[in-house]
Coordinates of C-alpha atoms and ligand atoms in Angstrom, one line a residue:
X1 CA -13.5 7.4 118.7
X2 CA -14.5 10.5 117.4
X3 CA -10.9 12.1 117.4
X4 CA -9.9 8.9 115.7
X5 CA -11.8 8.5 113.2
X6 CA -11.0 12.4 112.2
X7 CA -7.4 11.6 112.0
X8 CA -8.0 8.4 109.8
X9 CA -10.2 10.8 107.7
X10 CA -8.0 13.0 107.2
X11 CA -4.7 10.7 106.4
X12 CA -7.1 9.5 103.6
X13 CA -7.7 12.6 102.2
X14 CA -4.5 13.6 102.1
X15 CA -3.4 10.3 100.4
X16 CA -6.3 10.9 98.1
X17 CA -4.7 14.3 97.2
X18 CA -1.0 13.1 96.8
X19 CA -2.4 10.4 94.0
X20 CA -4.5 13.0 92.4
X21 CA -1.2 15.4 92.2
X22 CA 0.7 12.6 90.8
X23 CA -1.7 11.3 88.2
X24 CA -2.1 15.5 86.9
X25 CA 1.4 15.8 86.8
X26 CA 2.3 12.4 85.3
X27 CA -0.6 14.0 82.6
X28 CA 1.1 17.3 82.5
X29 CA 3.8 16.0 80.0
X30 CA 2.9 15.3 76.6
X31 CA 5.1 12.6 74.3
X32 CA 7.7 13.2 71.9
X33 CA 5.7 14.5 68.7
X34 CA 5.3 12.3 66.2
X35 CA 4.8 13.1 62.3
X36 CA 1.8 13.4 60.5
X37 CA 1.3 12.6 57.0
X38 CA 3.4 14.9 54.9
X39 CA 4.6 17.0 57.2
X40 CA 7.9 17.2 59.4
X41 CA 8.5 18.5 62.9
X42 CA 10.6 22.3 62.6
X43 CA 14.3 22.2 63.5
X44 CA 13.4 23.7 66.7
X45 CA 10.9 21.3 67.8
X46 CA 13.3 18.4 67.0
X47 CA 15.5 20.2 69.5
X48 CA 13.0 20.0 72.4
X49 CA 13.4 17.3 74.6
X50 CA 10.5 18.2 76.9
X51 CA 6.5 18.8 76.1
X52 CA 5.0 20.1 79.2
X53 CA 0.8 20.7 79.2
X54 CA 0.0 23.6 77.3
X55 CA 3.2 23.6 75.5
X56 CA 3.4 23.9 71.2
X57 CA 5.6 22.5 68.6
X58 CA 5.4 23.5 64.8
X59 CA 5.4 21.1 61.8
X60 CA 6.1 21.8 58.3
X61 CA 5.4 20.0 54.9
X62 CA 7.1 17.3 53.9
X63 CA 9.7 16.8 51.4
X64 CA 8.0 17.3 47.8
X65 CA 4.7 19.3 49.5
X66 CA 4.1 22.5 49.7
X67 CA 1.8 24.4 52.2
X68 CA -1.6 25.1 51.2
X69 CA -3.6 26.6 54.4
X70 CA -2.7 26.4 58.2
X71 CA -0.1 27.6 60.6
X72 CA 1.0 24.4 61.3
X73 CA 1.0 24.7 65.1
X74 CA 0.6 21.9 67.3
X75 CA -0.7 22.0 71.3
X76 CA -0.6 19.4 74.2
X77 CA -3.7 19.5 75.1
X78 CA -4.2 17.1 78.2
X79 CA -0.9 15.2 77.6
X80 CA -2.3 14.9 73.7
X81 CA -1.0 16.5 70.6
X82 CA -3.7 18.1 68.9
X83 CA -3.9 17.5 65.0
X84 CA -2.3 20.3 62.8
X85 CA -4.3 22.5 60.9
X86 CA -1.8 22.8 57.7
X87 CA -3.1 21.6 54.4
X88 CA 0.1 19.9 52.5
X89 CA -0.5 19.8 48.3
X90 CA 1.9 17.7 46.4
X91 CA 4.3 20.3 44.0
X92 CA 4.1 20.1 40.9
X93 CA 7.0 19.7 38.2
X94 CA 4.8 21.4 35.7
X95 CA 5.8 20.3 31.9
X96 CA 9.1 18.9 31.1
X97 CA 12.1 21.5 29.7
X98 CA 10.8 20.9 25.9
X99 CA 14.1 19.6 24.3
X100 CA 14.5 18.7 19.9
X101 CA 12.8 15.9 18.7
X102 CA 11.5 15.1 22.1
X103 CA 8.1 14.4 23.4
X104 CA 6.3 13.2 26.4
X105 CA 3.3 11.7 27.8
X106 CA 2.2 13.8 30.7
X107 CA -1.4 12.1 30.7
X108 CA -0.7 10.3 34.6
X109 CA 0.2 14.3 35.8
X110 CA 3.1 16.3 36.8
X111 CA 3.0 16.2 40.9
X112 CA 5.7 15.1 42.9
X113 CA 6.2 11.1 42.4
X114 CA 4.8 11.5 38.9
X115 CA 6.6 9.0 36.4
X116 CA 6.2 10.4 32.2
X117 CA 7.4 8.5 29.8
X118 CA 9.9 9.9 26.8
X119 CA 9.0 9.6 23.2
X120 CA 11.5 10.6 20.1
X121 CA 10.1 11.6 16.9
X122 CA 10.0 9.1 13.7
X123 CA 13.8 8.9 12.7
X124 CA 15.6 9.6 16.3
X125 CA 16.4 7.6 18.5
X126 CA 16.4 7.6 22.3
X127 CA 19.4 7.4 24.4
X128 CA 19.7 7.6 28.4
X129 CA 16.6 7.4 30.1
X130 CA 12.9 7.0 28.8
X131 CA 11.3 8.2 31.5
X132 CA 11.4 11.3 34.0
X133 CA 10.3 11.1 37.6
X134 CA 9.0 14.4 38.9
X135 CA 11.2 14.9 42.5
X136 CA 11.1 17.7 45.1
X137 CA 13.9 19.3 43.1
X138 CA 12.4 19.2 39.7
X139 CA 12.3 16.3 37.2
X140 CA 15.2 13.5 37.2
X141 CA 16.0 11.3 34.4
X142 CA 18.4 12.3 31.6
X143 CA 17.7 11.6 28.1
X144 CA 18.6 12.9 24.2
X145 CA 16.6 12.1 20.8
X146 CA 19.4 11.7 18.2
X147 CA 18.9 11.4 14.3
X148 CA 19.2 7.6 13.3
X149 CA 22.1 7.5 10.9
X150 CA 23.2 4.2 8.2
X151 CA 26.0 2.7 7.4
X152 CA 28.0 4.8 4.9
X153 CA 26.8 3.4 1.1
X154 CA 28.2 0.6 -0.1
X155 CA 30.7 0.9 -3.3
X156 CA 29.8 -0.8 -6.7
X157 CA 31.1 -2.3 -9.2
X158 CA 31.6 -0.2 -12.8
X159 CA 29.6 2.8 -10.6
X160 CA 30.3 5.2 -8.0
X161 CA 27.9 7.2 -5.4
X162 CA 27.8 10.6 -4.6
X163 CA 28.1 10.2 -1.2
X164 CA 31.3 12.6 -0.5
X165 CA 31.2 13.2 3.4
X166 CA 33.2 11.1 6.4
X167 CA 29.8 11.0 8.1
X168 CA 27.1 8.4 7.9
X169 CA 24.1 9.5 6.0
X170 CA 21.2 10.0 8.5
X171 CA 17.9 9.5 8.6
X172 CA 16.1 10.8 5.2
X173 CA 19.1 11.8 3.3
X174 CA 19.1 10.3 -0.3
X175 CA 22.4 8.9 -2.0
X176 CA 22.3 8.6 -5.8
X177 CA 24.3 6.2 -8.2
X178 CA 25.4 6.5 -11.6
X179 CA 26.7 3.6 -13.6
X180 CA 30.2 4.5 -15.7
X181 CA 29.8 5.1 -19.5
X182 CA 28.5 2.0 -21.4
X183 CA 27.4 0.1 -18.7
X184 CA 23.9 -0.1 -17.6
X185 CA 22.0 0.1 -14.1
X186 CA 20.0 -2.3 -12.7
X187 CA 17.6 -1.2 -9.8
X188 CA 17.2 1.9 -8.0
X189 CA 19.7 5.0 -8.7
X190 CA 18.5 6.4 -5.4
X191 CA 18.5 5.1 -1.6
X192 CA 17.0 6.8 1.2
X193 CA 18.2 6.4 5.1
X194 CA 15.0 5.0 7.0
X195 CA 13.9 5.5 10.4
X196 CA 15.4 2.5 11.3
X197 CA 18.9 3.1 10.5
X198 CA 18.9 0.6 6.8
X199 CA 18.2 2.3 3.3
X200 CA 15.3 1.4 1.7
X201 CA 16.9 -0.7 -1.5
X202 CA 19.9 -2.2 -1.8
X203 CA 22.5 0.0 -4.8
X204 CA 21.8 -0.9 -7.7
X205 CA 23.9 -3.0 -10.2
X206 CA 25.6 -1.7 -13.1
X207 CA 25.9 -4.2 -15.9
X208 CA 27.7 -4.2 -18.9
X209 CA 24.7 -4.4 -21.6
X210 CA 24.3 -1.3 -23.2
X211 CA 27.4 -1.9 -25.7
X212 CA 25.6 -4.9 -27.7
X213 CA 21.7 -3.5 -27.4
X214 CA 20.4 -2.7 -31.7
X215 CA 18.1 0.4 -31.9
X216 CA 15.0 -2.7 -32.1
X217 CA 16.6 -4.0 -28.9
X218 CA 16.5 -0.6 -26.8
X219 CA 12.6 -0.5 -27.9
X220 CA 11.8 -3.6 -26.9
X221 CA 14.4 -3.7 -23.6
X222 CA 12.8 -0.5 -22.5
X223 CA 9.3 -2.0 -21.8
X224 CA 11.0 -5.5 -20.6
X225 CA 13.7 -4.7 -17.8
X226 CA 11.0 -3.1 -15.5
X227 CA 9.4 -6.3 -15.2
X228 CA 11.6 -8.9 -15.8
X229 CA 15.2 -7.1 -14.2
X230 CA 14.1 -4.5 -11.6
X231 CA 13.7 -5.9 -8.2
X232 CA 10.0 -5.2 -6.6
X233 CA 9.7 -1.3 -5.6
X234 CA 10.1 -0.2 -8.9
X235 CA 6.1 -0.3 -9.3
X236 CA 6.5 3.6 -10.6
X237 CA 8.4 2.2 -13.6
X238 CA 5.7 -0.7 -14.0
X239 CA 3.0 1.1 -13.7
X240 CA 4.3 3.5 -16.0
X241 CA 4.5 0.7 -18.5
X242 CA 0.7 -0.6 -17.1
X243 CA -0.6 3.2 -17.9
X244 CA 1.2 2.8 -21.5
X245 CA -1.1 -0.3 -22.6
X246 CA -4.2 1.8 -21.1
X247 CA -3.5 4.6 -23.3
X248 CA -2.8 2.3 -26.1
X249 CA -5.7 0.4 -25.8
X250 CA -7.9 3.7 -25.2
X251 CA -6.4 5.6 -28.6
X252 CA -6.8 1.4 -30.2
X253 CA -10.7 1.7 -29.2
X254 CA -11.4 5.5 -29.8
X255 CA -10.2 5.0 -33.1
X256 CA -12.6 1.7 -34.0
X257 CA -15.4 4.2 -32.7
X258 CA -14.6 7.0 -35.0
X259 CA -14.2 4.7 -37.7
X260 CA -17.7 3.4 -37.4
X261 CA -19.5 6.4 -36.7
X262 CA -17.9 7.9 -39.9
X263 CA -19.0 5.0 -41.6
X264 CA -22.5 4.9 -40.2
X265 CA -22.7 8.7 -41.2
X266 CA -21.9 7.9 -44.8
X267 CA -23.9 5.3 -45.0
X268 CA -26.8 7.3 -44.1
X269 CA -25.6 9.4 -46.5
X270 CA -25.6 7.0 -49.1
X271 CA -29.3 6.4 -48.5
X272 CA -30.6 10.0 -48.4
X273 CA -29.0 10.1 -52.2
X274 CA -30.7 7.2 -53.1
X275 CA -34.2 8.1 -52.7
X276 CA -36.4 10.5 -50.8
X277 CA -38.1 7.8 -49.7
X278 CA -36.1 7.3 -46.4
X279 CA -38.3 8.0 -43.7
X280 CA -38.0 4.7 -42.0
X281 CA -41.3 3.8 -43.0
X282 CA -40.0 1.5 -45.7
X283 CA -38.8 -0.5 -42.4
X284 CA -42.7 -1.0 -41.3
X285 CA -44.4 -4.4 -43.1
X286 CA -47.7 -3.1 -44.0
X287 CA -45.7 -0.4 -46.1
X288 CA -43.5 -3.0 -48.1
X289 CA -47.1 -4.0 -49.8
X290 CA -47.0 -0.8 -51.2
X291 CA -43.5 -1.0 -52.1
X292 CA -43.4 -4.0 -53.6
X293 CA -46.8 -2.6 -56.1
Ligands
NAG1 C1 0.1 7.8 27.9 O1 0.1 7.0 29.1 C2 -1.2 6.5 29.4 C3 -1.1 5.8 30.7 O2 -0.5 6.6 31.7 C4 -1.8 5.7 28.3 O3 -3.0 5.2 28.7 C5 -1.8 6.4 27.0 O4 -2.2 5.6 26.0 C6 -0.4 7.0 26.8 N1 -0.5 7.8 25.6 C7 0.4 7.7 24.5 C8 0.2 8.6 23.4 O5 1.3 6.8 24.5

């Protein structure tokens, strides 16, 4: 029985031992690596195709990161990868090439995956893209601030411009008009280009009107068009006009003053030569008794 039971004993054991060796060598192998956040496996560890126990791989940062810290060494450990030790940062596009006329708004940052957006400065305008995307390779997004321009200025009748070149005017150039001899303008001799690509007045008309205007007409005509021909934006030429009446009524009511203060003066005058008697007393009632003795 003995003898027996030794044997059985020892079949067990051994069968005990076999599992064990199967179960620490089915442990013995560690997985494929996978990828952490950020970070990619090396070339050469993409090439391996087996992960024994105690074997490493190396992982990198990711496309758009950049290492900060750690060797970024991996182990199997117990048929586990262990956790990296590298510290990715995001790179950072810094501040966009400064082009003309150009401007950005950086305020969400300049890491990797940043979006700015593109701004032109009053009187360009933006063409391609308005905004920039910061990529591993740098910013991407093309754009170009270009100076608004206007149609070229219109002709006029019995006038001309001075308007010479085969380009259009662009934003903030000024084109002046002249009327031809003996006729008269009407409205603005100069037009400016706006921001927006329109001038800011329409040319002005040149009318035939000078030829039959007296020397009273101009006088009168001179103080009249602003208000009644002139289109609105001519408030320098009616205010001019408004200024005019101030002054006139200023010099109107200076001049009443002086008159009465000269004739107050001389009427006081006038008194003190009548009589030494002017002491203002006379004015008092209790005096006027005395007067009157
Ligand atoms: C810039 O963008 C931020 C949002 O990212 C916004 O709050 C801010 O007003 C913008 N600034 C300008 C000047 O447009």
């Amino acid at each position: 029985m003995d003898i027996l039971l030794d044997t059985c004993g020892r079949r067990r054991v051994k069968s005990l031992l076999m599992m064990y060796l199967f179960v620490v060598n089915a442990a013995a192998e560690c997985p494929k690596p996978h990828e952490w956040e950020n970070m990619v496996l090396t070339n050469e560890a993409l090439l391996l195709n087996e992960f024994p126990e105690g074997s490493e791989v190396t992982v990198e940062c990711g496309n758009g990161y950049i290492k900060e810290s750690g060797t970024g060494i991996v182990n199997c450990i117990n048929g586990n990868w262990n956790n990296p030790d590298l510290n990715c940062k995001k790179t950072d596009c810094g501040h966009p090439k400064p082009q003309p006329n150009m401007s950005f708004n950086t305020s969400g940052g300049t890491l990797f995956g940043a979006v700015i957006k593109v701004f032109c400065d009053k009187g360009y305008q933006l063409s391609g893209s308005s905004y920039k995307r910061c990529y591993a390779t740098g910013w991407f997004g093309r754009s170009n601030c270009k100076i608004v321009t206007c149609a070229k200025p219109g002709e006029i009748d019995n006038g001309r411009n001075n308007w010479v070149s085969e380009d259009r005017p662009k934003y903030g150039e000024i084109i002046q008009y002249v009327c031809n001899d003996g006729y008269s303008r009407v409205g603005t001799d100069k037009i400016a280009c706006n921001e927006i690509g329109q001038y800011d007045f329409p040319p002005p008309e040149c009318k035939s009107g000078r030829v039959i205007l007296t020397a009273e007409d101009k006088a009168t005509t001179t103080s009249v068009t602003p208000t009644t021909s002139f289109q609105d934006g001519h408030d320098e030429i009616v205010d001019i006009n408004k200024n005019n009446g101030h002054i006139i009524l200023a010099v109107t009511l200076a001049f009443i003053f002086v008159l009465v203060g000269l004739g107050l003066i001389l009427y006081r005058f006038l008194l003190k030569r009548k009589g030494s008697y002017d002491t203002r007393e006379d004015l008092k009632p209790e005096l006027l008794q005395f007067q009157n003795l």
